[in-house]
Coordinates of C-alpha atoms and ligand atoms in Angstrom, one line a residue:
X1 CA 0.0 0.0 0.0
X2 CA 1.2 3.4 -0.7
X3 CA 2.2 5.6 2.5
X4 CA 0.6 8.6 3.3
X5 CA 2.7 11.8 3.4
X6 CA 2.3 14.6 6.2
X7 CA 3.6 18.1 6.8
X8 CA 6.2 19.1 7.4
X9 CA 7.2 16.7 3.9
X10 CA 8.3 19.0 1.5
X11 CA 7.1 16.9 -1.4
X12 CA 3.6 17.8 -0.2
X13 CA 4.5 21.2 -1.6
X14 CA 5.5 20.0 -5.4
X15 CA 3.0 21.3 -8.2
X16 CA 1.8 17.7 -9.7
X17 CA 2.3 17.2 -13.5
X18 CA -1.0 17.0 -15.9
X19 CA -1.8 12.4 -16.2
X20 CA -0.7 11.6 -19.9
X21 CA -0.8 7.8 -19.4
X22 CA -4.2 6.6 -19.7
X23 CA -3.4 2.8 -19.4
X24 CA -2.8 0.6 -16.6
X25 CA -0.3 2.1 -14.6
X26 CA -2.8 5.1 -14.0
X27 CA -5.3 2.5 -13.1
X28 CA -2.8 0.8 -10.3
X29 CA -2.1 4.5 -9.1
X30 CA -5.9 5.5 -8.9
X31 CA -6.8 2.2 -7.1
X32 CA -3.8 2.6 -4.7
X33 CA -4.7 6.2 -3.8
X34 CA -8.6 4.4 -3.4
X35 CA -6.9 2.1 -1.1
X36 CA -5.2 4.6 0.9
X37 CA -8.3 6.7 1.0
X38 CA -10.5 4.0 3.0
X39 CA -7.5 2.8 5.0
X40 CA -7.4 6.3 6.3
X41 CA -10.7 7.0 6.6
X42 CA -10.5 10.1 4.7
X43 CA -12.8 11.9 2.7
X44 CA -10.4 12.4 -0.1
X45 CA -6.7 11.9 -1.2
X46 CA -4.8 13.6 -3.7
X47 CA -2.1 12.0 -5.5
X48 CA 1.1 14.3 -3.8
X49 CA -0.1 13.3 -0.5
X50 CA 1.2 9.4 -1.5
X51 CA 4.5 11.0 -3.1
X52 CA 3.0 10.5 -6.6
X53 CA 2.8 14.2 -8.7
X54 CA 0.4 13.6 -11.1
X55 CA -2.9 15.5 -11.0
X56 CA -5.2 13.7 -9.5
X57 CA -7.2 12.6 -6.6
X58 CA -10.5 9.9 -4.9
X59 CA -13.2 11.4 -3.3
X60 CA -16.1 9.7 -1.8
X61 CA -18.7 12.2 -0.1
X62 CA -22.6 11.4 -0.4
X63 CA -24.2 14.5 -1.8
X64 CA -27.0 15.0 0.6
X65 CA -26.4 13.9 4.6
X66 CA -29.2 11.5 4.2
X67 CA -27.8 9.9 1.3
X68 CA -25.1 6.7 3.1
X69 CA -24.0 4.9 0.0
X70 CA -20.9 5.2 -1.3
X71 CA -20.5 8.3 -4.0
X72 CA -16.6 6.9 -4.9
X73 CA -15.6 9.7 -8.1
X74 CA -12.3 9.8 -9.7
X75 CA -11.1 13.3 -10.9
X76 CA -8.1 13.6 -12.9
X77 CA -7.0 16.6 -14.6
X78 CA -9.2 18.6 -12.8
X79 CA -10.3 22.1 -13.9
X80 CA -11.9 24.7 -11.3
X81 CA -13.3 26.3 -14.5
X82 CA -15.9 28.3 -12.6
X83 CA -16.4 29.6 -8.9
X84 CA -19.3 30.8 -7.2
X85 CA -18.9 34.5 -5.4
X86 CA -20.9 33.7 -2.5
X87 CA -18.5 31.8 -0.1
X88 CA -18.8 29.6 2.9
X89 CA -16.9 28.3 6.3
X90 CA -16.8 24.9 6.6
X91 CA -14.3 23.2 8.9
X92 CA -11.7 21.3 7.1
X93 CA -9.2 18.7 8.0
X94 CA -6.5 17.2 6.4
X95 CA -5.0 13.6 6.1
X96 CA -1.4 14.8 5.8
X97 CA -2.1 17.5 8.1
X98 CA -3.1 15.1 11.2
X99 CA -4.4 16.1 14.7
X100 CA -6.0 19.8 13.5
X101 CA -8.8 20.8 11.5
X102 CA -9.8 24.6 11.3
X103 CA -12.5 26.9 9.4
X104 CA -11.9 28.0 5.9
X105 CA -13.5 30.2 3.7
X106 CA -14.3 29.1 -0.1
X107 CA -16.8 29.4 -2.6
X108 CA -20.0 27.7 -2.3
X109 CA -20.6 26.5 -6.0
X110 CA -17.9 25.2 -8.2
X111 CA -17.8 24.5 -12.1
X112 CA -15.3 21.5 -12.6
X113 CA -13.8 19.8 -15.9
X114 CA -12.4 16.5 -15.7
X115 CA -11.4 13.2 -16.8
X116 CA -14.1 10.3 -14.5
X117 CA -12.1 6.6 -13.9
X118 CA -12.9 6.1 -17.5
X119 CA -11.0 8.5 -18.6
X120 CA -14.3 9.7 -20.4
X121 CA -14.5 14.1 -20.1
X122 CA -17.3 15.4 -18.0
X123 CA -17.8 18.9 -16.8
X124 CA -20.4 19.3 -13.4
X125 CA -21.6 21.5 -10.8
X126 CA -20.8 20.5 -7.4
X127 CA -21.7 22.3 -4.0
X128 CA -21.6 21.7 -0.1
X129 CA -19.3 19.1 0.8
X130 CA -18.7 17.8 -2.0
X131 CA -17.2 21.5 -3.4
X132 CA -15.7 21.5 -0.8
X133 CA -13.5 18.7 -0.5
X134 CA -12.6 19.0 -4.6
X135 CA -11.3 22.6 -3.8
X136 CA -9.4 21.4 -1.2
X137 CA -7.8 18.2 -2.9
X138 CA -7.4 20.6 -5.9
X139 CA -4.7 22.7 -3.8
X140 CA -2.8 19.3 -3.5
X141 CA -2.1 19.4 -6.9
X142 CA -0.7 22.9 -6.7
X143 CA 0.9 21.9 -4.0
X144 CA -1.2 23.7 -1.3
X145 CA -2.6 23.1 1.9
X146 CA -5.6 24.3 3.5
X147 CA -3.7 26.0 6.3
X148 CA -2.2 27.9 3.4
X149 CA -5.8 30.0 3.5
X150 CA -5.3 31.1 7.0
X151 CA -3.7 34.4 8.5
X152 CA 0.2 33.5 9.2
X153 CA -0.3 33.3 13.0
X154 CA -2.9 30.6 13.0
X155 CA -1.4 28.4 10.3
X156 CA 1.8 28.4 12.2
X157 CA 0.2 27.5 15.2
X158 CA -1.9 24.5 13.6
X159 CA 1.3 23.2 11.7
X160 CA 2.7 22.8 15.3
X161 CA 0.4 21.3 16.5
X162 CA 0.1 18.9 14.3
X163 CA 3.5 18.6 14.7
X164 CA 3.2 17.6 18.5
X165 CA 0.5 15.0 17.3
X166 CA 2.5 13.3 15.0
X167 CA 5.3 13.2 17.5
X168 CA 2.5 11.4 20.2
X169 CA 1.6 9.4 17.7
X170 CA 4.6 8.2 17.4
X171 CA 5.7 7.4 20.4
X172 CA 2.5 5.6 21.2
X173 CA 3.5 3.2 17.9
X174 CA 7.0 2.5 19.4
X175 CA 5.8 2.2 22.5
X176 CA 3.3 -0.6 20.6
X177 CA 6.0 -2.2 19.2
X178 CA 8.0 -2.5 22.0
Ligands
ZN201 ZN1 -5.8 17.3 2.3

């Protein structure tokens, strides 16, 4: 299984390189980062949070809170080709950012173009959660992190404390082991 990547890991921070191999390796990658995703628990992983910099990343978010079953999407290449001017705070976490979450401001509505697991083109609307989470695994392909859209002060102060976490964790694993 591929291994997750956390801050401070400067790869995290690599812009990731448009997919151009629409064959089997691309597969293996997608269902690895699907792998990871579940393993995790998270509601989304992008490709540079395993180390791998190509653009893309797994979400699976119901679109309504009544709505249980599994809504597992694939978007690669991924376009924000639209963005709604009305904005929302929502409290986001991060896989690679363990131990914190915080409230970040973004638009409400997004317009995205992308390539599905098929590699077949679709363009949607998406909006709550599900916006959410694509604008947030979309930095990852920049190379952002959600922190990166708070003032100075309380980014640092969430980057050390996850910091601290991943230290406890730590510790708690060796102390596992041992
Ligand atoms: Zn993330």
């Amino acid at each position: 299984m591929f291994k997750l990547l956390t801050v401070p890991n400067p790869k995290l921070r690599i812009e990731a390189e448009p997919v151009d191999d629409f064959g089997p390796e691309t597969i293996a990658l997608i269902d690895g980062a699907i792998e990871l995703m579940y393993a995790q628990e998270g509601a989304g992983l992008a490709a540079p949070q395993f180390g791998v910099h190509k653009k893309f990343f797994v979400m699976d978010i119901p679109e309504s809170r009544e709505d249980e079953k599994s809504q597992l999407q694939v978007f690669i290449n991924p376009e924000i080709i639209s963005q709604s001017e009305e904005q929302v705070v929502l409290t986001e976490g991060c896989l690679s950012v363990p131990g914190v979450s915080a409230e970040v401001t973004r638009s409400k509505e997004i317009r995205v173009r992308y390539l599905d697991r098929d590699f077949k083109s679709r363009e949607r609307d998406f909006f709550g959660w599900q916006a959410r989470c694509i604008l947030h695994e979309y930095d990852h392909l920049v190379g952002k992190l959600y922190v990166d859209h708070l003032p100075p002060m309380k980014r640092k102060m969430l980057l050390k404390e996850s910091a601290r976490y991943q230290r406890e964790q730590n510790q708690e694993n060796q102390a596992n082991e041992s």
